[in-house]
């Protein structure tokens, strides 16, 4: 089968490497792909948001199955377009992708269907939002409605910061139209867990839980990033918690989307906070997480293509989805200075005998030479029988991958270890 993967980051590289293991996959194309992905797929260079060009390519190339990985093309309706051309797809259609595309939609859905989440108010009028902030409990959280490149969330420690965030969204329009609607919500505390799941709109099959490390610096300091590393499974997410989340959050969400006439098929990502009052939804994503995918898919023992096809066909209940009992750790190597200013264009050396998977995010080929081309350059994932072993291996192997100005966090997985991650 010829498979097309839309996207070009570390997540897509992990999806492609996993699909490559399927004996039924004959050729993989990426849109756009990147310099590292080029070792595992044909990179078309077609932008992930260039929907007409993607559909055109898929038709001409005779693509048998497409995987739309990033949020933007999903929210824009890439799956609708490809399915309209008769190409089966993994991913939600536009009507369902709104679950991530609009925070106002997702908050209202959770309220209507009593799915646990932070208390909130929505505003499309700035004066009303500012008035509300005069008496709102502090800290508070201000969120732009739309995608906002993952930067639309402000945790305001003071009333002044909250006012500033509201003005930035609604007056200065720093997130464009994304910020003309906002959500102001209760600040929650507790361990965070990412649970990616396969769902065909009837059955929900959660994947192994994981833990992201969003801040750039050790000890969770400094600005937010796209993710500096991950571990799986997440030790805070016990079997008992998993059962509770299935009953209180996962199935009710899928049923709520059906009741709204927006059945969700694809990867539904639950960003959860385990609060003293129980698990609550921080955010939904309509896609695989990055860099969660880089630790979750290496633990998948079943054939990814088969599971994705079953998801698209609505026969997930009859399909085995098996994960290994091992642990995984992904250490992201970034360009020094990320997420602010950084230099690129440095050659990357990856030893041929590396005992880990490398998932390339921001790199391009200059002739035969792979060079840095982004903030997050690549992720190094290793497995182990314990979390400690996975962490030690990931760091040992990441240390052998070199490029100028490389930076990584030194404490990926340490919080998980403290939570009991050594206990298998
Ligand atoms: P997002 O950009 O939506 O992934 O949110 C970024 C981060 O903000 C999340 O991973 C949480 O750590 C934090 N966050 C979002 N909403 C809340 C909330 N209501 N209370 C506390 N932290 C939050
Ligand atoms: N790692 C968080 C996300 O993919 O949104």
Tab-separated table of C-alpha atoms and ligand atoms in Angstrom:
chain	number	residue	atom	x	y	z
A	1	UNK	CA	0.000	0.000	0.000
A	2	UNK	CA	1.083	3.537	-0.709
A	3	UNK	CA	0.689	5.698	2.364
A	4	UNK	CA	0.821	9.482	2.616
A	5	UNK	CA	1.651	11.144	5.945
A	6	UNK	CA	0.791	14.835	6.144
A	7	UNK	CA	3.226	16.762	8.366
A	8	UNK	CA	6.951	17.215	8.810
A	9	UNK	CA	8.093	17.021	12.427
A	10	UNK	CA	9.343	14.518	14.991
A	11	UNK	CA	5.832	13.178	15.516
A	12	UNK	CA	5.450	12.447	11.810
A	13	UNK	CA	8.869	10.776	11.749
A	14	UNK	CA	7.748	8.476	14.581
A	15	UNK	CA	4.480	7.687	12.746
A	16	UNK	CA	6.407	6.946	9.537
A	17	UNK	CA	8.967	4.707	11.278
A	18	UNK	CA	6.136	2.802	12.922
A	19	UNK	CA	4.190	2.445	9.635
A	20	UNK	CA	7.347	1.207	7.915
A	21	UNK	CA	7.262	-1.898	10.098
A	22	UNK	CA	4.002	-2.975	8.474
A	23	UNK	CA	4.547	-5.656	5.822
A	24	UNK	CA	1.640	-4.198	3.852
A	25	UNK	CA	3.252	-0.777	3.424
A	26	UNK	CA	5.186	-0.560	0.169
A	27	UNK	CA	5.908	3.153	-0.052
A	28	UNK	CA	5.528	6.154	2.256
A	29	UNK	CA	5.286	9.780	1.171
A	30	UNK	CA	5.452	12.798	3.474
A	31	UNK	CA	3.964	16.269	2.951
A	32	UNK	CA	6.241	18.071	3.456
A	33	UNK	CA	8.544	15.739	5.456
A	34	UNK	CA	12.015	16.984	6.436
A	35	UNK	CA	15.703	16.220	5.910
A	36	UNK	CA	15.675	13.419	8.490
A	37	UNK	CA	12.367	11.927	7.390
A	38	UNK	CA	13.897	11.671	3.898
A	39	UNK	CA	15.758	8.554	5.094
A	40	UNK	CA	12.433	6.770	5.660
A	41	UNK	CA	9.937	8.302	3.218
A	42	UNK	CA	9.728	10.235	-0.018
A	43	UNK	CA	9.466	13.886	0.992
A	44	UNK	CA	7.163	15.770	-1.358
A	45	UNK	CA	7.886	19.202	0.056
A	46	UNK	CA	4.158	19.998	-0.218
A	47	UNK	CA	3.169	22.180	2.743
A	48	UNK	CA	0.917	20.540	5.359
A	49	UNK	CA	-1.597	23.377	4.969
A	50	UNK	CA	-1.620	23.307	1.153
A	51	UNK	CA	-4.771	21.200	0.966
A	52	UNK	CA	-5.412	21.378	-2.809
A	53	UNK	CA	-1.803	20.350	-3.556
A	54	UNK	CA	-2.037	17.458	-1.073
A	55	UNK	CA	-5.270	16.167	-2.625
A	56	UNK	CA	-3.846	16.572	-6.110
A	57	UNK	CA	-0.684	14.669	-5.213
A	58	UNK	CA	-2.624	11.874	-3.474
A	59	UNK	CA	-4.833	11.360	-6.514
A	60	UNK	CA	-2.003	11.406	-9.050
A	61	UNK	CA	0.230	9.127	-6.975
A	62	UNK	CA	-2.582	6.632	-6.293
A	63	UNK	CA	-2.291	6.903	-2.490
A	64	UNK	CA	-4.177	4.065	-0.759
A	65	UNK	CA	-4.276	5.508	2.752
A	66	UNK	CA	-3.492	8.924	4.248
A	67	UNK	CA	-2.575	9.917	7.786
A	68	UNK	CA	-3.166	13.586	8.582
A	69	UNK	CA	-1.062	14.293	11.668
A	70	UNK	CA	-0.906	18.056	12.476
A	71	UNK	CA	-3.719	20.191	13.880
A	72	UNK	CA	-3.814	22.827	11.129
A	73	UNK	CA	-4.707	20.616	8.146
A	74	UNK	CA	-7.193	18.669	10.298
A	75	UNK	CA	-8.967	21.838	11.423
A	76	UNK	CA	-8.911	23.123	7.824
A	77	UNK	CA	-10.655	19.950	6.561
A	78	UNK	CA	-7.860	17.940	4.941
A	79	UNK	CA	-9.593	14.649	5.790
A	80	UNK	CA	-12.881	15.832	4.244
A	81	UNK	CA	-11.061	16.741	1.049
A	82	UNK	CA	-9.115	13.467	0.766
A	83	UNK	CA	-12.127	11.316	1.644
A	84	UNK	CA	-14.090	13.274	-0.958
A	85	UNK	CA	-11.520	12.009	-3.475
A	86	UNK	CA	-12.114	8.468	-2.290
A	87	UNK	CA	-8.882	8.193	-0.269
A	88	UNK	CA	-9.347	6.556	3.152
A	89	UNK	CA	-7.825	8.647	5.940
A	90	UNK	CA	-6.746	8.449	9.548
A	91	UNK	CA	-7.820	11.622	11.322
A	92	UNK	CA	-10.991	13.481	12.264
A	93	UNK	CA	-12.947	15.466	9.712
A	94	UNK	CA	-13.336	19.222	10.034
A	95	UNK	CA	-16.553	18.997	12.052
A	96	UNK	CA	-14.843	16.817	14.683
A	97	UNK	CA	-11.451	18.580	14.662
A	98	UNK	CA	-13.199	21.616	16.169
A	99	UNK	CA	-12.672	19.821	19.484
A	100	UNK	CA	-9.119	21.204	19.316
A	101	UNK	CA	-9.794	24.045	16.884
A	102	UNK	CA	-12.031	25.946	19.292
A	103	UNK	CA	-11.491	26.060	23.043
A	104	UNK	CA	-14.911	27.707	23.446
A	105	UNK	CA	-16.482	24.722	21.655
A	106	UNK	CA	-14.623	22.162	23.774
A	107	UNK	CA	-15.362	23.933	27.074
A	108	UNK	CA	-19.060	24.296	26.224
A	109	UNK	CA	-19.177	20.620	25.213
A	110	UNK	CA	-17.665	19.539	28.533
A	111	UNK	CA	-20.097	21.703	30.475
A	112	UNK	CA	-23.119	20.431	28.521
A	113	UNK	CA	-22.154	16.764	28.942
A	114	UNK	CA	-20.778	17.090	32.498
A	115	UNK	CA	-17.229	16.068	31.612
A	116	UNK	CA	-14.898	17.229	34.416
A	117	UNK	CA	-12.830	20.305	33.528
A	118	UNK	CA	-11.784	23.655	35.047
A	119	UNK	CA	-14.624	26.136	35.717
A	120	UNK	CA	-14.633	28.841	33.076
A	121	UNK	CA	-16.302	31.810	31.422
A	122	UNK	CA	-16.103	32.695	27.729
A	123	UNK	CA	-15.950	36.226	26.356
A	124	UNK	CA	-16.126	37.924	22.981
A	125	UNK	CA	-16.240	41.401	24.528
A	126	UNK	CA	-13.062	42.762	26.087
A	127	UNK	CA	-14.765	45.079	28.609
A	128	UNK	CA	-16.827	42.168	29.938
A	129	UNK	CA	-13.649	40.069	30.270
A	130	UNK	CA	-11.828	42.871	32.114
A	131	UNK	CA	-14.817	43.384	34.406
A	132	UNK	CA	-14.871	39.666	35.222
A	133	UNK	CA	-11.151	39.764	36.069
A	134	UNK	CA	-11.725	42.401	38.780
A	135	UNK	CA	-13.082	39.687	41.072
A	136	UNK	CA	-11.863	36.453	39.472
A	137	UNK	CA	-9.821	34.095	41.685
A	138	UNK	CA	-6.066	34.442	41.055
A	139	UNK	CA	-4.039	32.682	39.616
A	140	UNK	CA	-6.237	32.357	36.580
A	141	UNK	CA	-5.778	31.017	33.057
A	142	UNK	CA	-6.485	33.003	29.872
A	143	UNK	CA	-6.863	31.056	26.623
A	144	UNK	CA	-7.339	32.295	23.056
A	145	UNK	CA	-10.131	30.363	21.349
A	146	UNK	CA	-8.311	29.119	18.239
A	147	UNK	CA	-5.105	27.203	17.509
A	148	UNK	CA	-2.702	30.136	18.142
A	149	UNK	CA	0.325	27.915	17.394
A	150	UNK	CA	0.114	26.426	20.878
A	151	UNK	CA	0.973	29.773	22.433
A	152	UNK	CA	-2.516	30.985	23.265
A	153	UNK	CA	-2.465	29.975	26.951
A	154	UNK	CA	-1.372	32.348	29.736
A	155	UNK	CA	-1.165	31.259	33.354
A	156	UNK	CA	-1.638	34.606	35.113
A	157	UNK	CA	-0.147	34.731	38.625
A	158	UNK	CA	-1.446	38.247	39.198
A	159	UNK	CA	-4.498	40.273	38.182
A	160	UNK	CA	-2.231	42.558	36.123
A	161	UNK	CA	-0.854	39.637	34.111
A	162	UNK	CA	-4.403	38.433	33.427
A	163	UNK	CA	-5.429	41.890	32.205
A	164	UNK	CA	-2.334	42.020	30.009
A	165	UNK	CA	-3.137	38.611	28.501
A	166	UNK	CA	-6.739	39.625	27.750
A	167	UNK	CA	-5.582	42.852	26.110
A	168	UNK	CA	-2.926	41.017	24.081
A	169	UNK	CA	-5.591	38.634	22.729
A	170	UNK	CA	-8.514	40.993	22.230
A	171	UNK	CA	-6.984	44.413	21.643
A	172	UNK	CA	-3.523	43.793	20.169
A	173	UNK	CA	-4.722	40.605	18.417
A	174	UNK	CA	-1.354	38.914	18.886
A	175	UNK	CA	-3.018	35.626	17.934
A	176	UNK	CA	-5.041	37.159	15.093
A	177	UNK	CA	-8.677	36.103	14.961
A	178	UNK	CA	-7.921	33.255	17.383
A	179	UNK	CA	-8.043	35.782	20.196
A	180	UNK	CA	-11.333	37.517	19.452
A	181	UNK	CA	-13.006	34.858	21.582
A	182	UNK	CA	-11.331	33.887	24.840
A	183	UNK	CA	-11.802	31.499	27.716
A	184	UNK	CA	-10.880	32.520	31.271
A	185	UNK	CA	-10.674	29.501	33.503
A	186	UNK	CA	-9.913	28.214	36.962
A	187	UNK	CA	-6.256	27.408	37.701
A	188	UNK	CA	-5.933	23.707	38.478
A	189	UNK	CA	-3.070	21.911	40.189
A	190	UNK	CA	-1.875	18.320	40.100
A	191	UNK	CA	0.226	16.021	37.949
A	192	UNK	CA	-0.397	16.251	34.209
A	193	UNK	CA	-0.916	13.172	32.080
A	194	UNK	CA	-1.207	12.863	28.311
A	195	UNK	CA	-3.418	10.043	27.103
A	196	UNK	CA	-3.527	9.531	23.346
A	197	UNK	CA	-6.287	7.220	22.192
A	198	UNK	CA	-7.519	5.555	19.041
A	199	UNK	CA	-11.227	6.062	18.556
A	200	UNK	CA	-13.608	5.226	15.730
A	201	UNK	CA	-16.489	7.106	17.312
A	202	UNK	CA	-17.742	4.025	19.183
A	203	UNK	CA	-14.787	2.365	20.856
A	204	UNK	CA	-11.978	4.179	22.669
A	205	UNK	CA	-8.624	2.405	22.905
A	206	UNK	CA	-6.249	4.430	25.064
A	207	UNK	CA	-2.567	4.127	24.237
A	208	UNK	CA	0.153	3.999	26.899
A	209	UNK	CA	-0.009	7.157	29.030
A	210	UNK	CA	2.843	9.644	28.878
A	211	UNK	CA	4.332	12.749	30.486
A	212	UNK	CA	5.484	15.776	28.519
A	213	UNK	CA	8.073	18.330	29.748
A	214	UNK	CA	6.897	21.631	28.297
A	215	UNK	CA	9.215	24.176	29.917
A	216	UNK	CA	12.605	24.784	28.360
A	217	UNK	CA	14.679	24.574	31.557
A	218	UNK	CA	15.497	21.921	34.140
A	219	UNK	CA	13.108	21.788	37.070
A	220	UNK	CA	10.280	23.063	34.820
A	221	UNK	CA	11.637	26.590	34.585
A	222	UNK	CA	11.674	29.126	31.749
A	223	UNK	CA	9.242	29.595	28.891
A	224	UNK	CA	6.936	26.975	27.408
A	225	UNK	CA	8.138	25.058	24.357
A	226	UNK	CA	6.679	22.511	21.960
A	227	UNK	CA	7.955	19.847	24.387
A	228	UNK	CA	11.523	19.054	25.517
A	229	UNK	CA	11.052	15.371	26.231
A	230	UNK	CA	8.636	12.665	27.288
A	231	UNK	CA	8.410	9.448	29.224
A	232	UNK	CA	5.894	6.613	29.015
A	233	UNK	CA	4.073	5.197	30.824
A	234	UNK	CA	3.237	8.039	33.221
A	235	UNK	CA	3.525	6.633	36.772
A	236	UNK	CA	0.806	8.942	38.109
A	237	UNK	CA	-1.680	7.269	35.805
A	238	UNK	CA	-2.604	4.146	37.747
A	239	UNK	CA	-4.909	1.368	36.537
A	240	UNK	CA	-7.602	2.709	38.833
A	241	UNK	CA	-7.219	6.203	37.359
A	242	UNK	CA	-7.362	4.745	33.843
A	243	UNK	CA	-10.693	3.077	34.593
A	244	UNK	CA	-12.055	6.252	36.073
A	245	UNK	CA	-10.949	8.341	33.068
A	246	UNK	CA	-12.548	5.884	30.649
A	247	UNK	CA	-15.869	6.141	32.496
A	248	UNK	CA	-15.864	9.838	33.381
A	249	UNK	CA	-13.984	11.379	30.453
A	250	UNK	CA	-13.091	9.240	27.416
A	251	UNK	CA	-16.403	7.538	26.606
A	252	UNK	CA	-18.511	10.584	27.573
A	253	UNK	CA	-16.418	12.735	25.187
A	254	UNK	CA	-16.884	10.375	22.243
A	255	UNK	CA	-20.607	10.054	23.027
A	256	UNK	CA	-20.933	13.842	23.343
A	257	UNK	CA	-19.363	14.313	19.904
A	258	UNK	CA	-21.802	11.762	18.457
A	259	UNK	CA	-24.734	13.538	20.110
A	260	UNK	CA	-23.551	16.805	18.539
A	261	UNK	CA	-23.504	15.166	15.096
A	262	UNK	CA	-19.697	15.361	14.979
A	263	UNK	CA	-18.476	11.761	15.303
A	264	UNK	CA	-14.738	11.708	16.017
A	265	UNK	CA	-12.458	9.194	14.271
A	266	UNK	CA	-8.697	9.262	14.642
A	267	UNK	CA	-6.371	9.999	17.528
A	268	UNK	CA	-8.081	11.813	20.349
A	269	UNK	CA	-5.571	13.238	22.804
A	270	UNK	CA	-6.698	13.882	26.352
A	271	UNK	CA	-4.547	16.403	28.235
A	272	UNK	CA	-5.474	15.617	31.833
A	273	UNK	CA	-4.707	17.043	35.231
A	274	UNK	CA	-5.089	14.699	38.187
A	275	UNK	CA	-6.454	17.123	40.767
A	276	UNK	CA	-7.433	16.457	44.382
A	277	UNK	CA	-11.038	16.432	43.051
A	278	UNK	CA	-10.282	13.771	40.460
A	279	UNK	CA	-9.097	13.815	36.847
A	280	UNK	CA	-10.025	16.877	34.790
A	281	UNK	CA	-9.552	17.750	31.132
A	282	UNK	CA	-7.038	20.557	30.536
A	283	UNK	CA	-7.279	20.289	26.769
A	284	UNK	CA	-8.303	18.060	23.928
A	285	UNK	CA	-6.138	17.659	20.862
A	286	UNK	CA	-7.524	16.124	17.692
A	287	UNK	CA	-4.228	14.429	16.836
A	288	UNK	CA	-1.149	12.632	18.114
A	289	UNK	CA	0.918	14.699	20.575
A	290	UNK	CA	4.446	15.837	19.883
A	291	UNK	CA	6.741	14.589	21.510
A	292	UNK	CA	4.360	12.080	23.166
A	293	UNK	CA	4.135	10.056	19.949
A	294	UNK	CA	7.914	9.581	20.073
A	295	UNK	CA	7.553	7.482	23.276
A	296	UNK	CA	4.106	5.951	22.721
A	297	UNK	CA	4.480	4.454	19.222
A	298	UNK	CA	7.825	2.723	19.931
A	299	UNK	CA	5.897	0.771	22.603
A	300	UNK	CA	3.134	-0.275	20.178
A	301	UNK	CA	3.476	-3.950	19.297
A	302	UNK	CA	0.507	-4.159	16.927
A	303	UNK	CA	0.668	-3.128	13.277
A	304	UNK	CA	0.005	0.631	13.191
A	305	UNK	CA	-1.431	0.588	9.675
A	306	UNK	CA	-3.954	-2.104	10.659
A	307	UNK	CA	-5.015	-0.129	13.741
A	308	UNK	CA	-5.316	3.092	11.751
A	309	UNK	CA	-7.368	1.401	9.042
A	310	UNK	CA	-9.650	-0.158	11.669
A	311	UNK	CA	-10.112	3.294	13.209
A	312	UNK	CA	-11.074	4.765	9.846
A	313	UNK	CA	-13.425	1.863	9.029
A	314	UNK	CA	-15.129	1.887	12.433
A	315	UNK	CA	-14.067	-1.653	13.405
A	316	UNK	CA	-11.697	-0.822	16.268
A	317	UNK	CA	-13.617	-3.080	18.682
A	318	UNK	CA	-12.569	-6.126	16.630
A	319	UNK	CA	-8.933	-5.104	16.347
A	320	UNK	CA	-6.124	-6.005	18.735
A	321	UNK	CA	-4.077	-3.035	19.946
A	322	UNK	CA	-1.164	-4.295	22.024
A	323	UNK	CA	1.539	-2.343	23.826
A	324	UNK	CA	4.828	-3.539	25.267
A	325	UNK	CA	5.346	-3.512	29.044
A	326	UNK	CA	8.594	-1.610	28.659
A	327	UNK	CA	9.282	2.032	29.463
A	328	UNK	CA	10.325	4.721	26.988
A	329	UNK	CA	12.118	8.056	27.297
A	330	UNK	CA	12.575	10.694	24.594
A	331	UNK	CA	15.160	13.443	25.046
A	332	UNK	CA	14.756	16.364	22.650
A	333	UNK	CA	17.921	18.017	21.352
A	334	UNK	CA	17.178	21.648	20.544
A	335	UNK	CA	19.131	24.609	19.210
A	336	UNK	CA	20.592	26.693	22.064
A	337	UNK	CA	18.341	29.735	22.534
A	338	UNK	CA	15.073	27.972	21.615
A	339	UNK	CA	12.182	28.908	22.061
A	340	UNK	CA	13.514	32.431	21.528
A	341	UNK	CA	16.353	33.169	19.108
A	342	UNK	CA	18.699	30.522	17.842
A	343	UNK	CA	21.070	29.826	14.977
A	344	UNK	CA	20.628	26.986	12.484
A	345	UNK	CA	22.558	25.429	9.609
A	346	UNK	CA	24.953	23.270	11.692
A	347	UNK	CA	25.821	19.754	10.482
A	348	UNK	CA	24.318	16.917	12.564
A	349	UNK	CA	26.252	13.704	13.253
A	350	UNK	CA	24.268	10.584	14.121
A	351	UNK	CA	26.410	7.443	14.629
A	352	UNK	CA	25.228	4.520	12.469
A	353	UNK	CA	25.325	2.120	15.442
A	354	UNK	CA	23.214	4.289	17.760
A	355	UNK	CA	21.162	2.114	20.125
A	356	UNK	CA	18.108	4.353	20.054
A	357	UNK	CA	15.577	5.741	17.622
A	358	UNK	CA	16.141	9.234	16.283
A	359	UNK	CA	13.079	11.220	15.266
A	360	UNK	CA	14.040	14.302	13.304
A	361	UNK	CA	11.967	17.461	13.719
A	362	UNK	CA	13.888	20.495	12.479
A	363	UNK	CA	16.591	19.567	9.983
A	364	UNK	CA	17.192	19.750	6.272
A	365	UNK	CA	19.523	18.118	3.806
A	366	UNK	CA	22.277	20.221	2.281
A	367	UNK	CA	23.408	17.825	-0.413
A	368	UNK	CA	24.119	14.684	1.611
A	369	UNK	CA	24.657	16.544	4.880
A	370	UNK	CA	21.868	16.815	7.442
A	371	UNK	CA	21.867	20.275	9.018
A	372	UNK	CA	19.887	21.885	11.821
A	373	UNK	CA	16.923	23.929	10.591
A	374	UNK	CA	14.679	24.488	13.582
A	375	UNK	CA	14.350	25.063	17.313
A	376	UNK	CA	13.643	21.487	18.226
A	377	UNK	CA	16.048	19.536	16.044
A	378	UNK	CA	15.425	15.901	16.950
A	379	UNK	CA	14.340	13.497	19.657
A	380	UNK	CA	16.275	10.443	20.837
A	381	UNK	CA	14.069	7.648	22.189
A	382	UNK	CA	15.292	4.628	24.122
A	383	UNK	CA	13.389	1.793	25.788
A	384	UNK	CA	14.149	-0.020	29.030
A	385	UNK	CA	12.759	-2.553	31.447
A	386	UNK	CA	12.408	0.224	34.012
A	387	UNK	CA	11.955	3.962	33.649
A	388	UNK	CA	15.455	4.497	35.082
A	389	UNK	CA	16.922	2.229	32.419
A	390	UNK	CA	15.022	4.014	29.620
A	391	UNK	CA	16.203	7.420	30.887
A	392	UNK	CA	19.834	6.309	31.246
A	393	UNK	CA	19.854	4.817	27.751
A	394	UNK	CA	18.162	7.820	26.151
A	395	UNK	CA	20.739	10.211	27.654
A	396	UNK	CA	23.688	7.924	26.849
A	397	UNK	CA	22.597	7.675	23.212
A	398	UNK	CA	21.568	11.337	22.898
A	399	UNK	CA	25.107	12.212	24.026
A	400	UNK	CA	26.463	10.530	20.893
A	401	UNK	CA	24.369	12.694	18.544
A	402	UNK	CA	26.212	15.944	17.971
A	403	UNK	CA	25.693	19.353	16.402
A	404	UNK	CA	26.929	22.832	17.296
A	405	UNK	CA	24.857	24.742	19.875
A	406	UNK	CA	22.895	21.660	20.933
A	407	UNK	CA	20.819	22.005	24.093
A	408	UNK	CA	18.754	19.516	26.032
A	409	UNK	CA	17.090	19.321	29.417
A	410	UNK	CA	19.042	17.118	31.804
A	411	UNK	CA	16.067	16.041	33.911
A	412	UNK	CA	13.598	14.382	31.542
A	413	UNK	CA	11.774	11.726	33.570
A	414	UNK	CA	13.058	12.794	37.001
A	415	UNK	CA	9.634	13.837	38.252
A	416	UNK	CA	8.196	10.558	37.019
A	417	UNK	CA	10.939	8.662	38.850
A	418	UNK	CA	10.076	10.464	42.073
A	419	UNK	CA	6.451	9.443	41.565
A	420	UNK	CA	7.461	5.803	41.622
A	421	UNK	CA	8.494	5.243	38.034
A	422	UNK	CA	11.115	2.679	39.057
A	423	UNK	CA	8.372	0.310	40.190
A	424	UNK	CA	7.327	-1.768	37.226
B	1	LIG	P1	-1.817	24.183	26.201
B	1	LIG	O1	-1.071	25.206	25.398
B	1	LIG	O2	-3.286	24.222	26.031
B	1	LIG	O3	-1.188	22.814	26.036
B	1	LIG	O4	-1.575	24.550	27.730
B	1	LIG	C1	-0.269	24.716	28.167
B	1	LIG	C2	-0.155	24.301	29.584
B	1	LIG	O5	-0.839	25.234	30.409
B	1	LIG	C3	-0.786	22.968	29.969
B	1	LIG	O6	0.010	21.875	29.656
B	1	LIG	C4	-0.915	23.147	31.456
B	1	LIG	O7	0.316	22.893	32.087
B	1	LIG	C5	-1.237	24.599	31.592
B	1	LIG	N1	-2.675	24.820	31.822
B	1	LIG	C6	-3.646	24.949	30.907
B	1	LIG	N2	-4.842	25.131	31.501
B	1	LIG	C7	-4.621	25.114	32.841
B	1	LIG	C8	-5.454	25.237	34.004
B	1	LIG	N3	-6.765	25.438	33.909
B	1	LIG	N4	-4.868	25.178	35.211
B	1	LIG	C9	-3.528	24.981	35.318
B	1	LIG	N5	-2.695	24.856	34.284
B	1	LIG	C10	-3.232	24.912	33.046
B	2	LIG	N1	2.794	17.797	23.555
B	2	LIG	C1	1.631	18.563	23.498
B	2	LIG	C2	0.965	18.628	22.201
B	2	LIG	O1	1.268	17.918	21.269
B	2	LIG	O2	0.068	19.453	22.071
